[in-house]
C-alpha atoms as a PDB file:
ATOM      1  CA  MET A   1     -84.165 -25.484  37.094  1.00  0.00           C
ATOM      2  CA  ILE A   2     -86.782 -23.877  34.891  1.00  0.00           C
ATOM      3  CA  ASN A   3     -88.194 -20.469  35.838  1.00  0.00           C
ATOM      4  CA  PRO A   4     -92.002 -20.897  35.823  1.00  0.00           C
ATOM      5  CA  ASN A   5     -92.388 -17.193  34.980  1.00  0.00           C
ATOM      6  CA  GLN A   6     -91.084 -18.017  31.498  1.00  0.00           C
ATOM      7  CA  ILE A   7     -94.165 -20.153  30.846  1.00  0.00           C
ATOM      8  CA  THR A   8     -97.137 -18.152  29.579  1.00  0.00           C
ATOM      9  CA  GLU A   9    -100.628 -18.835  28.296  1.00  0.00           C
ATOM     10  CA  HIS A  10    -100.981 -20.287  24.809  1.00  0.00           C
ATOM     11  CA  MET A  11     -97.369 -21.510  24.586  1.00  0.00           C
ATOM     12  CA  GLU A  12     -97.004 -24.804  22.777  1.00  0.00           C
ATOM     13  CA  VAL A  13     -95.700 -27.720  24.845  1.00  0.00           C
ATOM     14  CA  VAL A  14     -93.527 -30.123  22.866  1.00  0.00           C
ATOM     15  CA  GLY A  15     -91.589 -33.246  23.684  1.00  0.00           C
ATOM     16  CA  SER A  16     -87.809 -33.375  23.451  1.00  0.00           C
ATOM     17  CA  CYS A  17     -88.401 -34.837  19.986  1.00  0.00           C
ATOM     18  CA  GLY A  18     -90.209 -31.643  18.919  1.00  0.00           C
ATOM     19  CA  ASN A  19     -93.653 -33.237  18.587  1.00  0.00           C
ATOM     20  CA  HIS A  20     -96.748 -31.551  20.032  1.00  0.00           C
ATOM     21  CA  VAL A  21     -97.911 -32.441  23.560  1.00  0.00           C
ATOM     22  CA  GLY A  22    -100.384 -29.641  24.268  1.00  0.00           C
ATOM     23  CA  THR A  23    -100.975 -25.927  24.757  1.00  0.00           C
ATOM     24  CA  VAL A  24    -100.566 -24.043  28.042  1.00  0.00           C
ATOM     25  CA  ASP A  25    -103.834 -22.849  29.561  1.00  0.00           C
ATOM     26  CA  HIS A  26    -102.112 -21.472  32.679  1.00  0.00           C
ATOM     27  CA  LEU A  27     -99.863 -22.391  35.577  1.00  0.00           C
ATOM     28  CA  ASP A  28    -101.489 -24.047  38.563  1.00  0.00           C
ATOM     29  CA  GLY A  29     -98.929 -24.116  41.357  1.00  0.00           C
ATOM     30  CA  ASP A  30     -96.141 -26.469  40.284  1.00  0.00           C
ATOM     31  CA  ARG A  31     -98.139 -27.827  37.350  1.00  0.00           C
ATOM     32  CA  ILE A  32     -98.932 -26.648  33.849  1.00  0.00           C
ATOM     33  CA  LYS A  33    -102.624 -26.837  33.052  1.00  0.00           C
ATOM     34  CA  LEU A  34    -103.108 -27.664  29.380  1.00  0.00           C
ATOM     35  CA  THR A  35    -106.055 -26.464  27.295  1.00  0.00           C
ATOM     36  CA  LYS A  36    -108.901 -28.908  26.933  1.00  0.00           C
ATOM     37  CA  ASP A  37    -109.256 -27.994  23.247  1.00  0.00           C
ATOM     38  CA  ASP A  38    -105.976 -29.823  22.638  1.00  0.00           C
ATOM     39  CA  SER A  39    -107.023 -32.920  24.559  1.00  0.00           C
ATOM     40  CA  ALA A  40    -108.290 -36.126  22.955  1.00  0.00           C
ATOM     41  CA  ASP A  41    -110.902 -36.522  25.712  1.00  0.00           C
ATOM     42  CA  GLY A  42    -111.955 -32.853  25.919  1.00  0.00           C
ATOM     43  CA  HIS A  43    -110.699 -32.414  29.489  1.00  0.00           C
ATOM     44  CA  HIS A  44    -107.937 -30.319  31.022  1.00  0.00           C
ATOM     45  CA  HIS A  45    -104.765 -32.236  31.855  1.00  0.00           C
ATOM     46  CA  PHE A  46    -101.746 -31.273  33.915  1.00  0.00           C
ATOM     47  CA  LEU A  47     -98.008 -31.659  33.440  1.00  0.00           C
ATOM     48  CA  ASP A  48     -95.645 -31.220  36.360  1.00  0.00           C
ATOM     49  CA  ILE A  49     -93.149 -28.359  35.993  1.00  0.00           C
ATOM     50  CA  SER A  50     -90.431 -30.876  36.911  1.00  0.00           C
ATOM     51  CA  ALA A  51     -90.995 -32.518  33.502  1.00  0.00           C
ATOM     52  CA  VAL A  52     -89.909 -29.332  31.690  1.00  0.00           C
ATOM     53  CA  ALA A  53     -86.353 -29.166  30.361  1.00  0.00           C
ATOM     54  CA  GLU A  54     -86.440 -25.617  29.011  1.00  0.00           C
ATOM     55  CA  VAL A  55     -88.410 -22.828  27.412  1.00  0.00           C
ATOM     56  CA  LYS A  56     -86.956 -22.285  23.951  1.00  0.00           C
ATOM     57  CA  ASP A  57     -88.152 -20.386  20.894  1.00  0.00           C
ATOM     58  CA  GLY A  58     -91.495 -19.647  22.560  1.00  0.00           C
ATOM     59  CA  LYS A  59     -92.166 -23.314  23.346  1.00  0.00           C
ATOM     60  CA  VAL A  60     -92.122 -25.368  26.515  1.00  0.00           C
ATOM     61  CA  VAL A  61     -89.852 -28.366  25.906  1.00  0.00           C
ATOM     62  CA  THR A  62     -90.204 -31.463  28.092  1.00  0.00           C
ATOM     63  CA  LYS A  63     -87.358 -33.685  29.281  1.00  0.00           C
ATOM     64  CA  MET A  64     -88.888 -36.655  27.434  1.00  0.00           C
ATOM     65  CA  ASN A  65     -90.329 -37.369  24.014  1.00  0.00           C
ATOM     66  CA  HIS A  66     -93.976 -36.548  23.324  1.00  0.00           C
ATOM     67  CA  LYS A  67     -95.252 -40.093  23.925  1.00  0.00           C
ATOM     68  CA  GLN A  68     -93.609 -40.246  27.346  1.00  0.00           C
ATOM     69  CA  ALA A  69     -94.880 -36.742  28.180  1.00  0.00           C
ATOM     70  CA  LEU A  70     -98.432 -37.623  27.153  1.00  0.00           C
ATOM     71  CA  ALA A  71     -98.247 -40.709  29.390  1.00  0.00           C
ATOM     72  CA  GLN A  72     -97.358 -38.456  32.355  1.00  0.00           C
ATOM     73  CA  LEU A  73    -100.351 -36.134  31.975  1.00  0.00           C
ATOM     74  CA  HIS A  74    -102.833 -36.287  34.796  1.00  0.00           C
END
């Protein structure tokens, strides 16, 4: 299981494929709040911590590719 304390503001979130998903704004309970500047609709979106595979090389890596991760944002 991922340690949420490893996730910090402004970290890039990428899919397992390495493609960009978003940028961490901050943690909100068991979710990662992404910056709205990175969003196509200009709103904040959230990604559940359970979707994170690891924190590696200063990036949050999801368990799925970027398209699947983007589809899970809420």
